Amino acid sequence: MNGDIRAGVIDVHAHWLPRDLLALPLGNPLGGMNDRDGELFLGDIPLSFPTAAMTDVDTIVADTLKAGLGARVVSAPPFAFPVHAPAEADDYVTAYNEQLADAVSRTDGTLVGLGLVRLDDVAAARRELTRLAAAEGIAGVAVPPVVDGRSYDRGVPREVLGVAAELGLSVLVHPMQLPRAEWDRHYLVNLIGNPVETTTAVAAVLLGGVLEELPDLRICFVHGGGCASSLLGRWGHGWRSRDDVHRGSTRPPAESFDRLYFDTITHDPEVLRLLRAHASPDRIVCGSDYPFDMAQPDPVGYLLEHGIDAATLEENGRRFLGMKPADASR
C-alpha cells in the first residue's frame, strides 16, 4: 500500500459509500439506498443507523477515533458489489474507486480504502486493480464470497485473486446476504446467510489449492470466518477420505488455514477462542462492521478483554494491508 496510517489498532472491516452512489450499480434488485430524514434505507428497509455514518467522511473519522482505533479500513457495503449486471457497472466501479481514493487521502492516515472490482472479466478487473495499486491510501479490494454460484476455487474469481496477489493488493471477502426461501424471516439471511457464504469461500480457497498457487495472497474473511473453524476437522476428514475432496489441493485444509486472515467479529468469546485455536496468531485482525446493526460496538475493548493485545492487532492489521511494521515506518 502507498502511504502510511495513524498508530494504533486497525479496524479492517468498515463501510463507506458516497451519497451520489447510493443508487447502487445497475441491475441491483434491492431498490437502491436512500436517505430519509437523516436515516439510511435499503429500498424501503431501514438500516437503523444515520446516513452520515455511511456517507460522511468526517463522521466516520470521528467515530473511528471515539472507538479508540488508530485507523479504519473502509469498503463499499456489499449491496454495491457489481455482480448483477457487471458489464454495465464499469462507470459505477470507477466512480467509487476514484471517490474512495480522494476521501481517504484527506484523513491524515485515519482511513484506508478497499475498492470495488468486477469478477466476471479478468481484463476489466486487471485494469481497475492496476489503478487501485497506484492510488494513495488504497490497500486492495473487497469482494463477495460467491459469484453466480461459484467461489474462488475456479473461473474468473480465482484469476482475479491471482491479479491481486501479483499487484500486492489485499483482498477482503464480505458476504452479500444472498436470499433463500428458508431464510425469509427472523433476519436469517444475515444471521445464517452471512456466515454460510463466508464459510463457502474459505472452503473453496483451502480445498481448491488457491494458497498453494498464490503463496503471497493476502486474503481476509470477515465475521470470524463464518463457521469455518468449527468445520475444519470435518473438511480434513473429507480431504483424507475422498478423492474428490483432496484432488484440488496438495495440503490438508488445516495446514493452509493458518495462512488466511480473519477478522474478530464473532459475537461470542468462545467462538473467538475457537478461531484463535486454529488460525495463526499473526493473521487475526480487528473488525467492527461499522456502521451496520450487527457491528461490534467496542471492537478494541472486546479483544483486549479476551486476551489479544493492541500491539499484535496493529501489526497484524499492517501485515494484512501490506504495510511495513509500525516501528519500521515511523
C-alpha positions as YAML, in Angstrom:
chain: A
units: angstrom
residues:
- id: 1
  name: MET
  ca: [0.00, 0.00, 0.00]
- id: 2
  name: ASN
  ca: [1.19, 3.52, -0.78]
- id: 3
  name: GLY
  ca: [1.36, 5.84, 2.23]
- id: 4
  name: ASP
  ca: [1.17, 5.25, 5.99]
- id: 5
  name: ILE
  ca: [-1.54, 5.33, 8.63]
- id: 6
  name: ARG
  ca: [-2.03, 6.52, 12.18]
- id: 7
  name: ALA
  ca: [-0.59, 4.46, 15.01]
- id: 8
  name: GLY
  ca: [-2.95, 2.13, 16.84]
- id: 9
  name: VAL
  ca: [-5.29, -0.78, 16.28]
- id: 10
  name: ILE
  ca: [-6.57, -1.06, 12.69]
- id: 11
  name: ASP
  ca: [-10.20, -1.99, 12.06]
- id: 12
  name: VAL
  ca: [-10.10, -3.76, 8.69]
- id: 13
  name: HIS
  ca: [-13.88, -4.11, 8.28]
- id: 14
  name: ALA
  ca: [-15.97, -0.94, 7.98]
- id: 15
  name: HIS
  ca: [-18.07, 0.62, 5.22]
- id: 16
  name: TRP
  ca: [-18.33, 3.86, 3.25]
- id: 17
  name: LEU
  ca: [-20.38, 4.88, 0.23]
- id: 18
  name: PRO
  ca: [-20.68, 8.43, -1.15]
- id: 19
  name: ARG
  ca: [-24.16, 9.92, -1.40]
- id: 20
  name: ASP
  ca: [-24.10, 10.17, -5.17]
- id: 21
  name: LEU
  ca: [-23.60, 6.40, -5.45]
- id: 22
  name: LEU
  ca: [-26.38, 5.34, -3.07]
- id: 23
  name: ALA
  ca: [-28.47, 4.23, -6.05]
- id: 24
  name: LEU
  ca: [-26.17, 1.16, -6.31]
- id: 25
  name: PRO
  ca: [-24.93, -0.43, -9.56]
- id: 26
  name: LEU
  ca: [-27.23, -1.10, -12.49]
- id: 27
  name: GLY
  ca: [-29.24, -4.29, -12.21]
- id: 28
  name: ASN
  ca: [-29.28, -4.29, -8.42]
- id: 29
  name: PRO
  ca: [-32.57, -5.88, -7.28]
- id: 30
  name: LEU
  ca: [-32.68, -4.16, -3.90]
- id: 31
  name: GLY
  ca: [-34.05, -0.81, -5.00]
- id: 32
  name: GLY
  ca: [-31.04, 1.30, -4.09]
- id: 33
  name: MET
  ca: [-30.13, 3.00, -0.85]
- id: 34
  name: ASN
  ca: [-31.72, 6.30, 0.12]
- id: 35
  name: ASP
  ca: [-31.72, 8.90, 2.86]
- id: 36
  name: ARG
  ca: [-34.95, 9.61, 4.76]
- id: 37
  name: ASP
  ca: [-34.68, 12.42, 7.28]
- id: 38
  name: GLY
  ca: [-31.09, 11.52, 8.10]
- id: 39
  name: GLU
  ca: [-31.61, 7.76, 8.33]
- id: 40
  name: LEU
  ca: [-30.37, 5.32, 5.70]
- id: 41
  name: PHE
  ca: [-32.72, 2.86, 3.97]
- id: 42
  name: LEU
  ca: [-32.13, -0.04, 1.60]
- id: 43
  name: GLY
  ca: [-35.17, 0.23, -0.61]
- id: 44
  name: ASP
  ca: [-37.93, 0.51, 2.00]
- id: 45
  name: ILE
  ca: [-35.95, -1.32, 4.70]
- id: 46
  name: PRO
  ca: [-34.50, 0.89, 7.45]
- id: 47
  name: LEU
  ca: [-30.84, 0.12, 8.14]
- id: 48
  name: SER
  ca: [-31.03, 1.53, 11.68]
- id: 49
  name: PHE
  ca: [-28.15, 3.99, 11.51]
- id: 50
  name: PRO
  ca: [-27.69, 7.60, 10.37]
- id: 51
  name: THR
  ca: [-26.91, 8.18, 6.71]
- id: 52
  name: ALA
  ca: [-23.85, 10.21, 7.71]
- id: 53
  name: ALA
  ca: [-22.27, 7.14, 9.31]
- id: 54
  name: MET
  ca: [-22.10, 5.56, 5.85]
- id: 55
  name: THR
  ca: [-21.52, 8.60, 3.65]
- id: 56
  name: ASP
  ca: [-19.77, 11.37, 5.59]
- id: 57
  name: VAL
  ca: [-16.00, 11.02, 5.94]
- id: 58
  name: ASP
  ca: [-15.75, 13.44, 8.88]
- id: 59
  name: THR
  ca: [-18.38, 11.44, 10.79]
- id: 60
  name: ILE
  ca: [-16.54, 8.17, 10.12]
- id: 61
  name: VAL
  ca: [-13.21, 9.66, 11.22]
- id: 62
  name: ALA
  ca: [-14.76, 11.00, 14.43]
- id: 63
  name: ASP
  ca: [-16.37, 7.63, 15.19]
- id: 64
  name: THR
  ca: [-13.06, 5.88, 14.44]
- id: 65
  name: LEU
  ca: [-11.20, 7.96, 16.98]
- id: 66
  name: LYS
  ca: [-14.04, 7.66, 19.51]
- id: 67
  name: ALA
  ca: [-13.74, 3.87, 19.27]
- id: 68
  name: GLY
  ca: [-10.07, 4.06, 20.29]
- id: 69
  name: LEU
  ca: [-8.81, 2.92, 16.91]
- id: 70
  name: GLY
  ca: [-5.71, 4.13, 15.13]
- id: 71
  name: ALA
  ca: [-7.20, 3.63, 11.67]
- id: 72
  name: ARG
  ca: [-10.18, 2.14, 9.89]
- id: 73
  name: VAL
  ca: [-10.28, 0.34, 6.54]
- id: 74
  name: VAL
  ca: [-13.41, 1.27, 4.62]
- id: 75
  name: SER
  ca: [-15.03, -0.57, 1.73]
- id: 76
  name: ALA
  ca: [-18.37, -0.39, -0.04]
- id: 77
  name: PRO
  ca: [-21.37, -2.07, 1.57]
- id: 78
  name: PRO
  ca: [-21.96, -5.45, -0.08]
- id: 79
  name: PHE
  ca: [-25.12, -4.20, -1.81]
- id: 80
  name: ALA
  ca: [-22.78, -2.15, -4.02]
- id: 81
  name: PHE
  ca: [-20.77, -5.09, -5.33]
- id: 82
  name: PRO
  ca: [-21.01, -5.04, -9.17]
- id: 83
  name: VAL
  ca: [-22.36, -8.57, -9.61]
- id: 84
  name: HIS
  ca: [-25.90, -8.24, -11.00]
- id: 85
  name: ALA
  ca: [-25.05, -6.58, -14.33]
- id: 86
  name: PRO
  ca: [-21.25, -6.41, -14.22]
- id: 87
  name: ALA
  ca: [-20.74, -5.47, -17.87]
- id: 88
  name: GLU
  ca: [-22.76, -2.31, -17.19]
- id: 89
  name: ALA
  ca: [-21.03, -1.47, -13.92]
- id: 90
  name: ASP
  ca: [-17.70, -0.05, -15.13]
- id: 91
  name: ASP
  ca: [-18.72, 3.58, -14.62]
- id: 92
  name: TYR
  ca: [-20.01, 2.86, -11.11]
- id: 93
  name: VAL
  ca: [-16.86, 0.93, -10.15]
- id: 94
  name: THR
  ca: [-14.57, 3.63, -11.48]
- id: 95
  name: ALA
  ca: [-16.56, 6.40, -9.78]
- id: 96
  name: TYR
  ca: [-16.47, 4.60, -6.45]
- id: 97
  name: ASN
  ca: [-12.77, 3.86, -6.58]
- id: 98
  name: GLU
  ca: [-11.87, 7.42, -7.59]
- id: 99
  name: GLN
  ca: [-14.00, 8.95, -4.83]
- id: 100
  name: LEU
  ca: [-12.66, 6.44, -2.30]
- id: 101
  name: ALA
  ca: [-9.06, 7.38, -3.09]
- id: 102
  name: ASP
  ca: [-9.92, 11.07, -2.76]
- id: 103
  name: ALA
  ca: [-11.81, 10.54, 0.51]
- id: 104
  name: VAL
  ca: [-9.14, 8.54, 2.33]
- id: 105
  name: SER
  ca: [-6.38, 10.89, 1.15]
- id: 106
  name: ARG
  ca: [-7.99, 13.70, 3.16]
- id: 107
  name: THR
  ca: [-7.97, 11.88, 6.52]
- id: 108
  name: ASP
  ca: [-4.28, 12.07, 7.52]
- id: 109
  name: GLY
  ca: [-3.93, 8.29, 7.65]
- id: 110
  name: THR
  ca: [-7.08, 7.60, 9.67]
- id: 111
  name: LEU
  ca: [-8.89, 5.85, 6.81]
- id: 112
  name: VAL
  ca: [-7.60, 3.30, 4.30]
- id: 113
  name: GLY
  ca: [-9.62, 2.17, 1.28]
- id: 114
  name: LEU
  ca: [-10.57, -1.14, -0.31]
- id: 115
  name: GLY
  ca: [-12.03, -0.61, -3.77]
- id: 116
  name: LEU
  ca: [-14.55, -2.37, -5.98]
- id: 117
  name: VAL
  ca: [-13.77, -4.68, -8.89]
- id: 118
  name: ARG
  ca: [-15.68, -6.74, -11.42]
- id: 119
  name: LEU
  ca: [-15.39, -10.51, -11.05]
- id: 120
  name: ASP
  ca: [-16.71, -11.56, -14.47]
- id: 121
  name: ASP
  ca: [-13.93, -10.28, -16.74]
- id: 122
  name: VAL
  ca: [-10.23, -10.65, -15.97]
- id: 123
  name: ALA
  ca: [-9.14, -7.89, -18.35]
- id: 124
  name: ALA
  ca: [-11.58, -5.39, -16.83]
- id: 125
  name: ALA
  ca: [-10.54, -6.46, -13.35]
- id: 126
  name: ARG
  ca: [-6.85, -6.04, -14.16]
- id: 127
  name: ARG
  ca: [-7.40, -2.52, -15.47]
- id: 128
  name: GLU
  ca: [-9.17, -1.46, -12.27]
- id: 129
  name: LEU
  ca: [-6.82, -3.29, -9.93]
- id: 130
  name: THR
  ca: [-3.82, -1.69, -11.60]
- id: 131
  name: ARG
  ca: [-5.33, 1.75, -10.99]
- id: 132
  name: LEU
  ca: [-6.05, 0.86, -7.37]
- id: 133
  name: ALA
  ca: [-2.48, -0.36, -6.83]
- id: 134
  name: ALA
  ca: [-1.18, 3.06, -7.84]
- id: 135
  name: ALA
  ca: [-3.62, 5.08, -5.70]
- id: 136
  name: GLU
  ca: [-2.55, 6.68, -2.43]
- id: 137
  name: GLY
  ca: [-4.28, 5.22, 0.61]
- id: 138
  name: ILE
  ca: [-5.78, 2.21, -1.22]
- id: 139
  name: ALA
  ca: [-4.74, -1.22, 0.04]
- id: 140
  name: GLY
  ca: [-6.82, -3.55, -2.10]
- id: 141
  name: VAL
  ca: [-10.38, -4.64, -2.83]
- id: 142
  name: ALA
  ca: [-13.47, -6.02, -1.13]
- id: 143
  name: VAL
  ca: [-15.27, -8.87, -2.92]
- id: 144
  name: PRO
  ca: [-18.25, -11.17, -2.31]
- id: 145
  name: PRO
  ca: [-17.72, -14.82, -1.30]
- id: 146
  name: VAL
  ca: [-19.87, -16.28, -4.08]
- id: 147
  name: VAL
  ca: [-20.47, -15.03, -7.64]
- id: 148
  name: ASP
  ca: [-23.08, -16.69, -9.85]
- id: 149
  name: GLY
  ca: [-22.97, -19.84, -7.78]
- id: 150
  name: ARG
  ca: [-19.16, -20.08, -7.84]
- id: 151
  name: SER
  ca: [-16.43, -19.18, -5.41]
- id: 152
  name: TYR
  ca: [-12.66, -18.71, -5.60]
- id: 153
  name: ASP
  ca: [-11.52, -22.22, -6.47]
- id: 154
  name: ARG
  ca: [-12.24, -21.76, -10.20]
- id: 155
  name: GLY
  ca: [-13.06, -19.45, -13.07]
- id: 156
  name: VAL
  ca: [-12.67, -15.68, -13.23]
- id: 157
  name: PRO
  ca: [-12.89, -15.10, -9.45]
- id: 158
  name: ARG
  ca: [-9.81, -17.26, -8.94]
- id: 159
  name: GLU
  ca: [-7.97, -15.44, -11.73]
- id: 160
  name: VAL
  ca: [-8.82, -12.10, -10.12]
- id: 161
  name: LEU
  ca: [-7.20, -13.29, -6.88]
- id: 162
  name: GLY
  ca: [-4.11, -14.03, -8.94]
- id: 163
  name: VAL
  ca: [-4.03, -10.48, -10.30]
- id: 164
  name: ALA
  ca: [-4.49, -9.06, -6.79]
- id: 165
  name: ALA
  ca: [-1.58, -11.15, -5.50]
- id: 166
  name: GLU
  ca: [0.57, -10.11, -8.44]
- id: 167
  name: LEU
  ca: [-0.10, -6.43, -7.73]
- id: 168
  name: GLY
  ca: [0.36, -6.76, -3.96]
- id: 169
  name: LEU
  ca: [-3.26, -5.89, -3.18]
- id: 170
  name: SER
  ca: [-5.13, -7.13, -0.11]
- id: 171
  name: VAL
  ca: [-8.49, -8.89, -0.56]
- id: 172
  name: LEU
  ca: [-11.35, -8.69, 1.95]
- id: 173
  name: VAL
  ca: [-14.14, -11.23, 1.40]
- id: 174
  name: HIS
  ca: [-17.52, -9.92, 2.56]
- id: 175
  name: PRO
  ca: [-20.88, -11.73, 2.29]
- id: 176
  name: MET
  ca: [-23.83, -10.31, 0.35]
- id: 177
  name: GLN
  ca: [-26.81, -11.82, 2.22]
- id: 178
  name: LEU
  ca: [-27.91, -13.90, -0.77]
- id: 179
  name: PRO
  ca: [-31.64, -14.63, -0.46]
- id: 180
  name: ARG
  ca: [-33.02, -18.11, 0.11]
- id: 181
  name: ALA
  ca: [-36.66, -19.00, 0.71]
- id: 182
  name: GLU
  ca: [-35.98, -20.66, 4.06]
- id: 183
  name: TRP
  ca: [-34.23, -17.53, 5.31]
- id: 184
  name: ASP
  ca: [-37.04, -15.06, 4.60]
- id: 185
  name: ARG
  ca: [-37.84, -14.43, 8.30]
- id: 186
  name: HIS
  ca: [-36.04, -13.64, 11.55]
- id: 187
  name: TYR
  ca: [-33.17, -11.89, 9.70]
- id: 188
  name: LEU
  ca: [-31.81, -15.37, 8.89]
- id: 189
  name: VAL
  ca: [-30.48, -14.09, 5.57]
- id: 190
  name: ASN
  ca: [-27.91, -12.31, 7.75]
- id: 191
  name: LEU
  ca: [-27.74, -14.44, 10.89]
- id: 192
  name: ILE
  ca: [-27.23, -17.67, 8.94]
- id: 193
  name: GLY
  ca: [-26.60, -16.47, 5.40]
- id: 194
  name: ASN
  ca: [-23.58, -14.29, 6.12]
- id: 195
  name: PRO
  ca: [-21.52, -16.96, 7.92]
- id: 196
  name: VAL
  ca: [-22.54, -19.66, 5.43]
- id: 197
  name: GLU
  ca: [-21.45, -17.55, 2.43]
- id: 198
  name: THR
  ca: [-18.12, -16.81, 4.09]
- id: 199
  name: THR
  ca: [-17.60, -20.44, 5.03]
- id: 200
  name: THR
  ca: [-18.20, -21.47, 1.42]
- id: 201
  name: ALA
  ca: [-15.43, -19.15, 0.24]
- id: 202
  name: VAL
  ca: [-12.99, -20.33, 2.92]
- id: 203
  name: ALA
  ca: [-13.59, -23.94, 1.88]
- id: 204
  name: ALA
  ca: [-13.15, -23.08, -1.81]
- id: 205
  name: VAL
  ca: [-9.82, -21.38, -1.16]
- id: 206
  name: LEU
  ca: [-8.49, -24.18, 1.04]
- id: 207
  name: LEU
  ca: [-9.72, -27.19, -0.93]
- id: 208
  name: GLY
  ca: [-9.08, -25.51, -4.27]
- id: 209
  name: GLY
  ca: [-5.37, -25.10, -3.55]
- id: 210
  name: VAL
  ca: [-5.52, -21.32, -4.01]
- id: 211
  name: LEU
  ca: [-2.80, -20.57, -1.47]
- id: 212
  name: GLU
  ca: [-0.54, -23.23, -2.95]
- id: 213
  name: GLU
  ca: [-0.79, -21.43, -6.29]
- id: 214
  name: LEU
  ca: [-0.71, -17.91, -4.78]
- id: 215
  name: PRO
  ca: [1.51, -18.03, -1.67]
- id: 216
  name: ASP
  ca: [1.75, -14.22, -1.48]
- id: 217
  name: LEU
  ca: [-2.02, -13.65, -1.50]
- id: 218
  name: ARG
  ca: [-3.28, -11.65, 1.48]
- id: 219
  name: ILE
  ca: [-6.94, -12.59, 1.88]
- id: 220
  name: CYS
  ca: [-9.18, -11.92, 4.88]
- id: 221
  name: PHE
  ca: [-12.55, -13.45, 5.71]
- id: 222
  name: VAL
  ca: [-14.86, -11.37, 7.87]
- id: 223
  name: HIS
  ca: [-17.21, -12.34, 10.71]
- id: 224
  name: GLY
  ca: [-14.53, -14.61, 12.13]
- id: 225
  name: GLY
  ca: [-14.51, -16.75, 9.01]
- id: 226
  name: GLY
  ca: [-18.14, -17.76, 9.49]
- id: 227
  name: CYS
  ca: [-18.42, -21.42, 10.51]
- id: 228
  name: ALA
  ca: [-15.04, -22.42, 9.11]
- id: 229
  name: SER
  ca: [-13.26, -23.00, 12.43]
- id: 230
  name: SER
  ca: [-15.90, -25.46, 13.59]
- id: 231
  name: LEU
  ca: [-15.86, -27.33, 10.25]
- id: 232
  name: LEU
  ca: [-12.11, -27.54, 9.74]
- id: 233
  name: GLY
  ca: [-11.88, -31.02, 11.25]
- id: 234
  name: ARG
  ca: [-14.73, -32.25, 9.04]
- id: 235
  name: TRP
  ca: [-13.03, -30.83, 5.95]
- id: 236
  name: GLY
  ca: [-9.78, -32.52, 6.96]
- id: 237
  name: HIS
  ca: [-11.51, -35.86, 7.36]
- id: 238
  name: GLY
  ca: [-13.07, -35.48, 3.93]
- id: 239
  name: TRP
  ca: [-9.71, -34.49, 2.43]
- id: 240
  name: ARG
  ca: [-8.11, -37.66, 3.79]
- id: 241
  name: SER
  ca: [-11.02, -39.91, 2.83]
- id: 242
  name: ARG
  ca: [-12.26, -38.79, -0.57]
- id: 243
  name: ASP
  ca: [-10.54, -38.27, -3.90]
- id: 244
  name: ASP
  ca: [-12.99, -35.56, -4.96]
- id: 245
  name: VAL
  ca: [-12.11, -33.51, -1.86]
- id: 246
  name: HIS
  ca: [-8.32, -33.66, -1.97]
- id: 247
  name: ARG
  ca: [-7.71, -33.62, -5.71]
- id: 248
  name: GLY
  ca: [-7.67, -29.80, -5.78]
- id: 249
  name: SER
  ca: [-5.02, -29.27, -3.10]
- id: 250
  name: THR
  ca: [-1.76, -30.87, -2.02]
- id: 251
  name: ARG
  ca: [-2.08, -29.92, 1.66]
- id: 252
  name: PRO
  ca: [-4.83, -30.77, 4.14]
- id: 253
  name: PRO
  ca: [-7.03, -27.74, 4.87]
- id: 254
  name: ALA
  ca: [-5.70, -27.21, 8.40]
- id: 255
  name: GLU
  ca: [-2.19, -26.64, 7.04]
- id: 256
  name: SER
  ca: [-3.36, -23.77, 4.84]
- id: 257
  name: PHE
  ca: [-5.90, -22.35, 7.31]
- id: 258
  name: ASP
  ca: [-3.18, -20.56, 9.25]
- id: 259
  name: ARG
  ca: [-2.24, -18.57, 6.15]
- id: 260
  name: LEU
  ca: [-5.66, -16.92, 5.94]
- id: 261
  name: TYR
  ca: [-6.59, -13.69, 7.71]
- id: 262
  name: PHE
  ca: [-9.77, -13.46, 9.78]
- id: 263
  name: ASP
  ca: [-11.45, -10.55, 11.46]
- id: 264
  name: THR
  ca: [-12.71, -10.80, 15.03]
- id: 265
  name: ILE
  ca: [-16.48, -10.21, 14.73]
- id: 266
  name: THR
  ca: [-17.66, -13.40, 16.41]
- id: 267
  name: HIS
  ca: [-20.20, -12.05, 18.94]
- id: 268
  name: ASP
  ca: [-19.10, -14.83, 21.29]
- id: 269
  name: PRO
  ca: [-15.82, -15.16, 23.22]
- id: 270
  name: GLU
  ca: [-15.92, -18.95, 22.88]
- id: 271
  name: VAL
  ca: [-16.16, -18.69, 19.09]
- id: 272
  name: LEU
  ca: [-13.25, -16.24, 19.16]
- id: 273
  name: ARG
  ca: [-11.32, -18.76, 21.26]
- id: 274
  name: LEU
  ca: [-12.00, -21.50, 18.68]
- id: 275
  name: LEU
  ca: [-10.86, -19.25, 15.86]
- id: 276
  name: ARG
  ca: [-7.65, -18.48, 17.73]
- id: 277
  name: ALA
  ca: [-7.07, -22.21, 18.27]
- id: 278
  name: HIS
  ca: [-6.97, -22.81, 14.51]
- id: 279
  name: ALA
  ca: [-5.82, -19.56, 12.90]
- id: 280
  name: SER
  ca: [-2.29, -18.21, 13.07]
- id: 281
  name: PRO
  ca: [-1.96, -15.57, 15.81]
- id: 282
  name: ASP
  ca: [-0.40, -13.16, 13.29]
- id: 283
  name: ARG
  ca: [-3.42, -13.45, 10.95]
- id: 284
  name: ILE
  ca: [-6.19, -12.34, 13.32]
- id: 285
  name: VAL
  ca: [-7.20, -8.74, 12.67]
- id: 286
  name: CYS
  ca: [-9.63, -6.36, 14.34]
- id: 287
  name: GLY
  ca: [-13.01, -5.87, 12.66]
- id: 288
  name: SER
  ca: [-16.14, -3.94, 13.55]
- id: 289
  name: ASP
  ca: [-18.61, -3.97, 10.58]
- id: 290
  name: TYR
  ca: [-19.22, -0.27, 11.25]
- id: 291
  name: PRO
  ca: [-21.86, 1.18, 10.91]
- id: 292
  name: PHE
  ca: [-24.26, -1.76, 10.49]
- id: 293
  name: ASP
  ca: [-26.64, -3.12, 13.13]
- id: 294
  name: MET
  ca: [-24.58, -6.32, 13.52]
- id: 295
  name: ALA
  ca: [-21.40, -4.32, 14.23]
- id: 296
  name: GLN
  ca: [-19.17, -4.93, 17.22]
- id: 297
  name: PRO
  ca: [-19.68, -1.63, 19.11]
- id: 298
  name: ASP
  ca: [-16.38, -1.73, 21.03]
- id: 299
  name: PRO
  ca: [-14.02, -3.65, 18.75]
- id: 300
  name: VAL
  ca: [-10.84, -2.81, 20.66]
- id: 301
  name: GLY
  ca: [-12.25, -3.36, 24.14]
- id: 302
  name: TYR
  ca: [-13.76, -6.70, 23.15]
- id: 303
  name: LEU
  ca: [-10.40, -8.01, 22.01]
- id: 304
  name: LEU
  ca: [-8.35, -6.62, 24.88]
- id: 305
  name: GLU
  ca: [-10.83, -8.17, 27.30]
- id: 306
  name: HIS
  ca: [-10.31, -11.56, 25.70]
- id: 307
  name: GLY
  ca: [-6.54, -11.63, 25.59]
- id: 308
  name: ILE
  ca: [-5.44, -10.11, 22.26]
- id: 309
  name: ASP
  ca: [-3.11, -7.17, 22.86]
- id: 310
  name: ALA
  ca: [-3.23, -3.91, 20.94]
- id: 311
  name: ALA
  ca: [0.31, -4.13, 19.56]
- id: 312
  name: THR
  ca: [-0.43, -7.52, 18.00]
- id: 313
  name: LEU
  ca: [-3.64, -6.24, 16.46]
- id: 314
  name: GLU
  ca: [-1.84, -3.25, 14.97]
- id: 315
  name: GLU
  ca: [0.95, -5.35, 13.49]
- id: 316
  name: ASN
  ca: [-1.50, -7.91, 12.11]
- id: 317
  name: GLY
  ca: [-3.54, -5.17, 10.50]
- id: 318
  name: ARG
  ca: [-0.48, -3.62, 8.93]
- id: 319
  name: ARG
  ca: [0.64, -7.02, 7.66]
- id: 320
  name: PHE
  ca: [-2.74, -7.66, 6.02]
- id: 321
  name: LEU
  ca: [-2.60, -4.24, 4.35]
- id: 322
  name: GLY
  ca: [0.89, -4.91, 3.03]
- id: 323
  name: MET
  ca: [2.48, -2.18, 5.14]
- id: 324
  name: LYS
  ca: [5.78, -2.00, 6.96]
- id: 325
  name: PRO
  ca: [5.78, -2.85, 10.70]
- id: 326
  name: ALA
  ca: [4.93, 0.11, 12.90]
- id: 327
  name: ASP
  ca: [8.46, 0.57, 14.22]
- id: 328
  name: ALA
  ca: [9.94, 0.49, 10.71]
- id: 329
  name: SER
  ca: [7.52, 3.05, 9.32]
- id: 330
  name: ARG
  ca: [7.89, 5.72, 11.98]
...
